[in-house]
Short mmCIF file of C-alpha atoms in Angstrom, two decimals:
data_model
loop_
_atom_site.label_atom_id
_atom_site.label_comp_id
_atom_site.label_asym_id
_atom_site.label_seq_id
_atom_site.Cartn_x
_atom_site.Cartn_y
_atom_site.Cartn_z
CA UNK A 241 -42.42 25.88 2.67
CA UNK A 242 -39.63 26.25 5.20
CA UNK A 243 -40.62 23.04 6.73
CA UNK A 244 -40.41 21.20 3.37
CA UNK A 245 -36.92 22.69 2.68
CA UNK A 246 -35.66 21.51 6.05
CA UNK A 247 -37.07 18.04 5.52
CA UNK A 248 -35.60 17.84 2.04
CA UNK A 249 -32.18 19.05 3.43
CA UNK A 250 -32.17 16.42 6.11
CA UNK A 251 -33.18 13.71 3.64
CA UNK A 252 -30.25 14.57 1.37
CA UNK A 253 -27.84 14.79 4.25
CA UNK A 254 -29.17 11.40 5.56
CA UNK A 255 -28.62 9.91 2.08
CA UNK A 256 -25.07 11.33 1.90
CA UNK A 257 -24.30 9.92 5.34
CA UNK A 258 -25.69 6.49 4.37
CA UNK A 259 -23.71 6.39 1.14
CA UNK A 260 -20.50 7.48 3.03
CA UNK A 261 -21.00 4.72 5.60
CA UNK A 262 -21.62 2.09 2.87
CA UNK A 263 -18.34 3.28 1.10
CA UNK A 264 -16.36 2.98 4.25
CA UNK A 265 -17.67 -0.51 4.88
CA UNK A 266 -17.06 -1.48 1.31
CA UNK A 267 -13.44 -0.28 1.62
CA UNK A 268 -12.96 -2.24 4.81
CA UNK A 269 -14.35 -5.37 3.13
CA UNK A 270 -12.13 -4.84 0.00
CA UNK A 271 -8.90 -3.95 1.98
CA UNK A 272 -7.63 -7.60 2.33
CA UNK A 273 -8.22 -8.15 -1.42
CA UNK A 274 -6.42 -4.96 -2.25
CA UNK A 275 -3.51 -6.02 -0.07
CA UNK A 276 -3.27 -9.45 -1.84
CA UNK A 277 -3.52 -7.80 -5.27
CA UNK A 278 -0.87 -5.16 -4.45
CA UNK A 279 1.46 -7.84 -2.93
CA UNK A 280 1.16 -10.00 -6.01
CA UNK A 281 2.55 -7.22 -8.20
CA UNK A 282 5.51 -6.40 -5.82
CA UNK A 283 9.14 -7.40 -6.01
CA UNK A 284 10.40 -9.81 -3.41
CA UNK A 285 12.39 -7.24 -1.43
CA UNK A 286 9.41 -4.75 -1.56
CA UNK A 287 7.25 -7.31 0.40
CA UNK A 288 9.56 -7.16 3.43
CA UNK A 289 9.73 -3.33 3.63
CA UNK A 290 8.64 -1.69 6.83
CA UNK A 291 6.37 0.12 7.20
CA UNK A 292 4.40 -1.78 4.50
CA UNK A 293 2.89 -0.06 1.49
CA UNK A 294 -0.23 -0.93 -0.42
CA UNK A 295 1.18 -0.01 -3.94
CA UNK A 296 4.21 -1.82 -5.37
CA UNK A 297 7.37 0.27 -5.75
CA UNK A 298 10.55 -0.32 -7.63
CA UNK A 299 13.81 1.44 -7.33
CA UNK A 300 14.65 4.00 -9.99
CA UNK A 301 17.78 3.35 -12.13
CA UNK A 302 19.88 5.57 -14.35
CA UNK A 303 22.49 4.83 -16.97
CA UNK A 304 26.11 5.30 -15.78
CA UNK A 305 28.63 4.61 -18.45
CA UNK A 306 26.15 2.47 -20.29
CA UNK A 307 25.28 0.37 -17.24
CA UNK A 308 22.14 0.64 -15.11
CA UNK A 309 22.81 1.98 -11.66
CA UNK A 310 20.23 2.24 -8.72
CA UNK A 311 19.49 5.82 -7.61
CA UNK A 312 19.73 7.01 -4.01
CA UNK A 313 19.54 10.27 -2.16
CA UNK A 314 22.83 11.10 -0.39
CA UNK A 315 23.04 14.37 1.60
CA UNK A 316 20.15 15.81 -0.31
CA UNK A 317 21.54 14.84 -3.71
CA UNK A 318 20.39 12.19 -6.09
CA UNK A 319 23.41 9.81 -6.66
CA UNK A 320 23.79 6.57 -8.45
CA UNK A 321 25.30 3.53 -6.83
CA UNK A 322 28.37 2.67 -8.99
CA UNK A 323 30.24 0.27 -6.73
CA UNK A 324 30.84 -1.06 -3.14
CA UNK A 325 33.93 -1.12 -1.12
CA UNK A 326 34.89 -3.07 2.12
CA UNK A 327 35.40 -0.59 5.03
CA UNK A 328 37.28 -1.47 8.16
CA UNK A 329 36.54 0.25 11.62
CA UNK A 330 39.87 0.82 13.36
CA UNK A 331 40.66 2.18 16.87
CA UNK A 332 43.81 2.64 18.93
CA UNK A 333 44.36 -0.34 21.24
CA UNK A 334 44.21 2.03 24.30
CA UNK A 335 40.94 3.60 23.40
CA UNK A 336 38.58 1.37 21.44
CA UNK A 337 35.78 3.86 21.30
CA UNK A 338 37.86 6.35 19.30
CA UNK A 339 37.16 4.84 15.88
CA UNK A 340 37.93 5.69 12.34
CA UNK A 341 36.64 4.20 9.01
CA UNK A 342 39.06 3.50 6.22
CA UNK A 343 38.98 1.51 2.96
CA UNK A 344 40.31 -1.85 3.75
CA UNK A 345 42.55 -1.58 0.59
CA UNK A 346 44.23 1.52 2.00
CA UNK A 347 45.33 -0.21 5.29
CA UNK A 348 48.33 -2.46 5.63
CA UNK A 349 49.24 -4.74 8.63
CA UNK A 350 51.88 -3.42 10.87
CA UNK A 351 55.08 -5.16 10.09
CA UNK A 352 53.93 -6.20 6.61
CA UNK A 353 51.94 -9.11 5.27
CA UNK A 354 54.75 -11.61 6.05
CA UNK A 355 55.45 -10.51 9.55
CA UNK A 356 52.27 -8.92 11.08
CA UNK A 357 52.34 -7.57 14.59
CA UNK A 358 49.70 -7.99 17.07
CA UNK A 359 48.58 -6.72 20.48
CA UNK A 360 46.56 -8.18 23.38
CA UNK A 361 43.48 -6.10 24.18
CA UNK A 362 41.24 -7.20 27.04
CA UNK A 363 42.74 -10.63 27.01
CA UNK A 364 42.27 -11.03 23.25
CA UNK A 365 45.05 -10.89 20.62
CA UNK A 366 44.26 -8.57 17.80
CA UNK A 367 46.34 -7.65 14.73
CA UNK A 368 47.82 -4.24 14.41
CA UNK A 369 47.31 -2.10 11.23
CA UNK A 370 48.96 1.10 9.99
CA UNK A 371 46.09 3.59 9.60
CA UNK A 372 46.63 7.10 8.28
CA UNK A 373 45.04 9.72 10.49
CA UNK A 374 45.57 13.48 9.84
CA UNK A 375 48.58 12.73 7.64
CA UNK A 376 50.20 10.43 10.29
CA UNK A 377 50.43 6.66 10.51
CA UNK A 378 48.91 5.29 13.62
CA UNK A 379 48.95 1.70 14.82
CA UNK A 380 45.38 0.61 15.34
CA UNK A 381 43.29 -2.64 15.65
CA UNK A 382 40.32 -3.57 13.61
CA UNK A 383 37.11 -3.45 15.76
CA UNK A 384 34.69 -4.03 12.90
CA UNK A 385 33.93 -4.02 9.25
CA UNK A 386 31.09 -3.11 6.84
CA UNK A 387 30.35 -2.57 3.23
CA UNK A 388 29.82 1.00 1.84
CA UNK A 389 28.51 1.95 -1.42
CA UNK A 390 30.26 4.42 -3.76
CA UNK A 391 27.71 6.97 -5.02
CA UNK A 392 28.28 9.21 -8.13
CA UNK A 393 26.43 12.26 -9.38
CA UNK A 394 24.43 11.30 -12.41
CA UNK A 395 25.80 14.27 -14.47
CA UNK A 396 29.27 14.02 -13.03
CA UNK A 397 30.37 10.40 -12.47
CA UNK A 398 33.78 11.44 -11.18
CA UNK A 399 32.21 13.15 -8.09
CA UNK A 400 31.79 10.29 -5.81
CA UNK A 401 31.09 9.83 -2.11
CA UNK A 402 30.77 6.81 0.11
CA UNK A 403 27.95 5.90 2.33
CA UNK A 404 26.40 2.73 3.96
CA UNK A 405 24.10 1.40 1.26
CA UNK A 406 21.72 -0.34 3.66
CA UNK A 407 20.83 2.91 5.39
CA UNK A 408 20.75 5.14 2.22
CA UNK A 409 17.44 6.44 1.02
CA UNK A 410 16.45 4.81 -2.30
CA UNK A 411 14.68 6.75 -4.97
CA UNK A 412 11.53 4.78 -5.83
CA UNK A 413 8.61 5.01 -8.15
CA UNK A 414 5.38 2.88 -8.47
CA UNK A 415 6.29 -0.16 -10.56
CA UNK A 416 4.33 -3.27 -11.10
CA UNK A 417 5.83 -6.71 -11.60
CA UNK A 418 3.41 -8.68 -13.70
CA UNK A 419 6.05 -11.30 -14.54
CA UNK A 420 5.29 -12.74 -11.05
CA UNK A 421 2.29 -14.42 -12.50
CA UNK A 422 4.18 -16.06 -15.36
CA UNK A 423 6.92 -17.19 -12.97
CA UNK A 424 4.51 -18.83 -10.52
CA UNK A 425 2.76 -20.59 -13.37
CA UNK A 426 6.06 -22.20 -14.51
CA UNK A 427 7.46 -22.81 -11.09
CA UNK A 428 4.76 -24.95 -9.60
CA UNK A 429 3.15 -26.42 -12.74
CA UNK A 430 0.28 -24.07 -11.66
CA UNK A 431 -1.04 -23.97 -15.32
CA UNK A 432 -1.69 -27.71 -15.21
CA UNK A 433 -3.32 -27.33 -11.78
CA UNK A 434 -5.52 -24.43 -13.08
CA UNK A 435 -6.74 -26.52 -16.11
CA UNK A 436 -7.45 -29.52 -13.79
CA UNK A 437 -9.46 -27.31 -11.46
CA UNK A 438 -11.53 -25.89 -14.17
CA UNK A 439 -12.22 -29.38 -15.64
CA UNK A 440 -13.17 -30.85 -12.23
CA UNK A 441 -15.25 -27.79 -11.32
CA UNK A 442 -17.21 -27.89 -14.66
CA UNK A 443 -17.90 -31.70 -14.37
CA UNK A 444 -19.05 -31.39 -10.76
CA UNK A 445 -21.32 -28.37 -11.39
CA UNK A 446 -22.80 -29.81 -14.58
CA UNK A 447 -23.22 -33.31 -13.08
CA UNK A 448 -24.79 -32.00 -9.89
CA UNK A 449 -27.22 -29.73 -11.74
CA UNK A 450 -28.28 -32.74 -13.90
CA UNK A 451 -28.87 -35.10 -11.05
CA UNK A 452 -30.50 -32.46 -8.97
CA UNK A 453 -33.03 -31.60 -11.72
CA UNK A 454 -33.90 -35.24 -12.27
CA UNK A 455 -34.07 -36.06 -8.53
CA UNK A 456 -35.94 -32.83 -7.77
CA UNK A 457 -38.56 -33.42 -10.43
CA UNK A 458 -39.03 -37.13 -9.22
CA UNK A 459 -39.46 -36.13 -5.62
CA UNK A 460 -41.83 -33.15 -6.61
CA UNK A 461 -44.03 -34.46 -9.35
CA UNK A 462 -43.74 -38.27 -9.63
CA UNK A 463 -45.78 -40.34 -7.08
CA UNK A 464 -44.26 -43.70 -6.11
CA UNK A 465 -44.41 -45.84 -2.88
CA UNK A 466 -42.13 -44.45 -0.09
CA UNK A 467 -41.26 -41.24 -1.92
CA UNK A 468 -41.50 -39.01 1.07
CA UNK A 469 -39.72 -41.34 3.35
CA UNK A 470 -36.94 -41.70 0.83
CA UNK A 471 -36.72 -38.00 0.38
CA UNK A 472 -36.43 -37.44 4.16
CA UNK A 473 -33.59 -40.06 4.30
CA UNK A 474 -31.86 -38.42 1.44
CA UNK A 475 -32.07 -34.91 2.92
CA UNK A 476 -30.95 -36.42 6.32
CA UNK A 477 -27.65 -37.30 4.72
CA UNK A 478 -26.85 -33.56 4.75
CA UNK A 479 -26.43 -33.82 8.52
CA UNK A 480 -23.56 -36.40 8.17
CA UNK A 481 -20.22 -34.54 8.38
CA UNK A 482 -17.86 -35.21 5.53
CA UNK A 483 -14.98 -36.22 7.77
CA UNK A 484 -17.01 -39.34 8.69
CA UNK A 485 -17.28 -40.23 5.00
CA UNK A 486 -13.65 -39.87 4.21
CA UNK A 487 -12.53 -43.39 5.16
CA UNK A 488 -15.33 -45.31 3.51
CA UNK A 489 -15.16 -43.03 0.39
CA UNK A 490 -11.40 -43.66 0.15
CA UNK A 491 -11.97 -47.34 0.32
CA UNK A 492 -14.51 -47.14 -2.50
CA UNK A 493 -11.94 -45.30 -4.55
CA UNK A 494 -9.36 -47.93 -3.85
CA UNK A 495 -11.76 -50.64 -5.00
CA UNK A 496 -12.59 -48.76 -8.16
CA UNK A 497 -8.91 -47.94 -8.92
CA UNK A 498 -9.61 -44.24 -8.94
CA UNK A 499 -7.10 -43.13 -6.27
CA UNK A 500 -4.68 -40.54 -7.55
CA UNK A 501 -6.88 -39.74 -10.53
CA UNK A 502 -9.22 -36.91 -11.46
CA UNK A 503 -12.17 -39.37 -11.47
CA UNK A 504 -11.98 -39.48 -7.72
CA UNK A 505 -12.49 -35.76 -7.57
CA UNK A 506 -15.63 -35.76 -9.79
CA UNK A 507 -17.78 -38.77 -9.46
CA UNK A 508 -18.27 -38.85 -5.68
CA UNK A 509 -19.72 -35.36 -5.76
CA UNK A 510 -22.12 -35.65 -8.67
CA UNK A 511 -25.05 -36.33 -6.31
CA UNK A 512 -25.91 -33.64 -3.84
CA UNK A 513 -28.78 -33.75 -1.36
CA UNK A 514 -28.88 -29.96 -0.93
CA UNK A 515 -29.10 -29.46 -4.63
CA UNK A 516 -31.92 -32.03 -4.99
CA UNK A 517 -33.78 -30.29 -2.16
CA UNK A 518 -33.34 -26.84 -3.62
CA UNK A 519 -34.56 -27.78 -7.08
CA UNK A 520 -37.52 -29.76 -5.53
CA UNK A 521 -38.65 -26.78 -3.62
CA UNK A 522 -38.82 -24.86 -6.83
CA UNK A 523 -40.58 -27.42 -8.76
CA UNK A 524 -43.17 -27.71 -6.01
CA UNK A 525 -44.00 -24.02 -6.42
CA UNK A 526 -44.81 -24.39 -10.07
CA UNK A 527 -48.63 -24.81 -10.53
CA UNK A 528 -49.87 -28.28 -11.25
CA UNK A 529 -52.38 -26.86 -13.80
CA UNK A 530 -49.46 -25.75 -16.04
CA UNK A 531 -47.98 -29.27 -16.13
CA UNK A 532 -51.49 -30.88 -16.64
CA UNK A 533 -52.15 -28.45 -19.56
CA UNK A 534 -48.89 -29.46 -21.26
CA UNK A 535 -49.74 -33.23 -20.87
CA UNK A 536 -53.14 -32.68 -22.19
CA UNK A 537 -51.44 -31.04 -25.22
CA UNK A 538 -49.49 -34.28 -25.78
CA UNK A 539 -46.28 -33.27 -23.99
CA UNK A 540 -44.29 -36.14 -22.28
CA UNK A 541 -42.84 -35.88 -18.72
CA UNK A 542 -39.49 -35.35 -20.31
CA UNK A 543 -40.73 -32.45 -22.39
CA UNK A 544 -42.54 -30.93 -19.48
CA UNK A 545 -39.34 -31.03 -17.41
CA UNK A 546 -36.95 -29.52 -19.97
CA UNK A 547 -39.38 -27.18 -21.75
CA UNK A 548 -41.39 -25.89 -18.69
CA UNK A 549 -39.82 -26.67 -15.44
CA UNK A 550 -36.14 -25.95 -16.08
CA UNK A 551 -36.70 -22.60 -17.72
CA UNK A 552 -38.89 -21.49 -14.89
CA UNK A 553 -36.28 -22.48 -12.32
CA UNK A 554 -33.31 -20.61 -13.70
CA UNK A 555 -32.73 -18.60 -10.51
CA UNK A 556 -32.53 -21.94 -8.33
CA UNK A 557 -30.27 -23.56 -10.98
CA UNK A 558 -28.01 -20.57 -11.08
CA UNK A 559 -27.79 -20.44 -7.30
CA UNK A 560 -27.03 -24.20 -7.17
CA UNK A 561 -24.36 -23.72 -9.87
CA UNK A 562 -22.77 -20.87 -7.83
CA UNK A 563 -22.67 -22.90 -4.59
CA UNK A 564 -21.26 -26.02 -6.36
CA UNK A 565 -18.72 -23.90 -8.22
CA UNK A 566 -17.37 -22.36 -5.05
CA UNK A 567 -17.42 -25.77 -3.32
CA UNK A 568 -15.60 -27.64 -6.14
CA UNK A 569 -13.11 -24.88 -6.76
CA UNK A 570 -12.18 -24.46 -3.11
CA UNK A 571 -12.21 -28.12 -2.23
CA UNK A 572 -8.89 -28.99 -0.42
CA UNK A 573 -9.25 -31.85 2.11
CA UNK A 574 -10.39 -34.56 -0.33
CA UNK A 575 -7.88 -33.78 -3.11
CA UNK A 576 -5.09 -33.54 -0.55
CA UNK A 577 -6.05 -36.98 0.66
CA UNK A 578 -6.76 -38.79 -2.63
CA UNK A 579 -4.18 -37.23 -4.88
CA UNK A 580 -0.55 -38.14 -4.29
CA UNK A 581 1.74 -35.22 -3.40
CA UNK A 582 4.27 -36.11 -6.14
CA UNK A 583 1.60 -36.46 -8.86
CA UNK A 584 1.66 -32.78 -9.90
CA UNK A 585 -0.07 -33.62 -13.18
CA UNK A 586 -3.38 -34.38 -11.33
CA UNK A 587 -3.09 -31.56 -8.67
CA UNK A 588 -5.70 -29.08 -8.27
CA UNK A 589 -5.11 -25.33 -7.36
CA UNK A 590 -5.68 -25.79 -3.61
CA UNK A 591 -3.17 -28.61 -3.31
CA UNK A 592 -0.57 -26.73 -5.50
CA UNK A 593 -1.04 -23.55 -3.35
CA UNK A 594 -0.46 -25.65 -0.14
CA UNK A 595 2.84 -26.94 -1.64
CA UNK A 596 3.79 -23.56 -3.06
CA UNK A 597 3.53 -22.15 0.52
CA UNK A 598 6.51 -24.27 1.58
CA UNK A 599 8.55 -24.06 -1.51
CA UNK A 600 8.24 -20.33 -2.06
CA UNK A 601 8.44 -19.26 1.51
CA UNK A 602 11.20 -16.82 0.62
CA UNK A 603 9.28 -15.21 -2.13
CA UNK A 604 5.80 -14.41 -0.74
CA UNK A 605 5.05 -12.17 -3.73
CA UNK A 606 4.82 -15.42 -5.82
CA UNK A 607 2.48 -16.92 -3.16
CA UNK A 608 0.30 -13.84 -3.53
CA UNK A 609 0.30 -14.04 -7.27
CA UNK A 610 -0.79 -17.70 -7.04
CA UNK A 611 -3.58 -16.77 -4.71
CA UNK A 612 -4.69 -14.09 -7.22
CA UNK A 613 -4.86 -16.64 -9.97
CA UNK A 614 -6.77 -19.00 -7.74
CA UNK A 615 -9.45 -16.42 -6.69
CA UNK A 616 -9.87 -14.60 -10.05
CA UNK A 617 -12.12 -17.15 -11.69
CA UNK A 618 -14.57 -17.76 -8.74
CA UNK A 619 -14.78 -13.97 -8.10
CA UNK A 620 -15.70 -13.44 -11.73
CA UNK A 621 -18.28 -16.22 -11.64
CA UNK A 622 -19.83 -14.96 -8.45
CA UNK A 623 -20.14 -11.39 -9.79
CA UNK A 624 -21.76 -12.58 -13.06
CA UNK A 625 -24.21 -14.93 -11.08
CA UNK A 626 -24.90 -12.67 -8.08
CA UNK A 627 -28.25 -11.51 -9.52
CA UNK A 628 -29.59 -15.02 -9.45
CA UNK A 629 -28.13 -15.65 -6.13
CA UNK A 630 -29.82 -12.57 -4.61
CA UNK A 631 -33.11 -13.47 -6.39
CA UNK A 632 -33.03 -16.86 -4.87
CA UNK A 633 -32.40 -15.65 -1.35
CA UNK A 634 -35.16 -13.15 -1.71
CA UNK A 635 -37.66 -15.66 -2.96
CA UNK A 636 -36.71 -18.09 -0.17
CA UNK A 637 -37.09 -15.41 2.31
CA UNK A 638 -40.67 -14.55 1.18
CA UNK A 639 -41.65 -18.14 1.21
#
C-alpha cells in the first residue's frame, strides 16, 4: 500500500512538473507577441521609457482651475504641474562653481537693458547680471539655463514649488491607447491595404484549392499517357527558387498588362505543385473499390470527385488552405516588385507596413498597432484550423 502511495505521489509531482515546464515554455513563446500587443496600446512617449514596461501606462491628470494638469510626486507630495518657468544658473565671475538658480524674469542685466556690462572670463566675454543673494545684489554671469516646472498642491493651488520637470517622478496608472489603431488605419490608408490583402488571399486560397483538387484527382485516378512523367516534372518545379522566376514572371505581367494591378498578385499563384501533390496523396489513399461502387451506381467522375473524394479529404484541404493563407497573407517580395510604391490603392499589408516603418519612425506605437492588425487575421485562422493541420501532420507521419 505504501509503495502504491509513493508511486502515485511521484506521478502527481511529475505531472505538475511537466505542466509547469510547458507553461514556462508557452510564456517564453508568447512573450514577443505580448510585447507587440502591449506596445501597440502605449502612448508614443511611453515606448521610449527606460526601463521598458510590458503594460501601457499614462500619466494621471487632475483638474486645477478647470484645466487638466499632469500629476507628479515632489518631495513626497503629489503636486500638479501648473506652469513652467525659464531658470538661469548664475555664478560670480571669480568662482564659476558657486552657482545659484534664479527665475530669468527676476534678474536684470547689470547697467540696464540699454547699456549692459560684461566681463571677460577665461578669455570669453560674458554679460553681467544683478542677482539677489541673501538680500544683497551680486554681479554674476550666466553659466547655464534650464526650464523648471511650477507644481501646486491639488487641494491648495496657491502652495507652489519649482522643480525640474524632466527629473520629477510622474504619477502614472495603467492606461490603454486604442486610438492608435484608428490613427494608423487613416494615416497609411491601411484599411484599403487590409481589404486588398483579404481579397487577394481569398482568391489565391480558393483558386489553389480548386486547381489542386482537379489536378490531384487527375494524377491519382485518371490514366493517360505520360501521367507519371508529367507529375514528376510538375513536382520538380517545387525545387526551382522563386527568385529565379521573378524576371520571367514580371515580363509575363508586362505582356498581359497586369503590372501594378491586383491581378498580378492572384493569377500567377493559382497553380501550386505542392498543393497538387498533397491532394493527390490523399486521393491515392482512398480505396478504389469505393470509387468503382459509385460508378456502378451511375455516378460520373465529377460526382465521385465532389461527393466522395472531396468530403473525405477535408483535413488535407484544410491544411492546404492554411499554408496558402499564410503564404498569400505574408507575401512581400512579389507585391513589392510588381505594385508601384505610389499606388497605395493597390497595396497589400506587407508593402504598407514597409512604408509605414519609414514614415512613422518617430511613433513606433503606431507601427506596433499596424503589426497587430496584420497578424490578427492569420493568427485567428491558424487557431481555428489548427485541428486539421495537426491531423494532417499526424496522418502523414503514420504513412
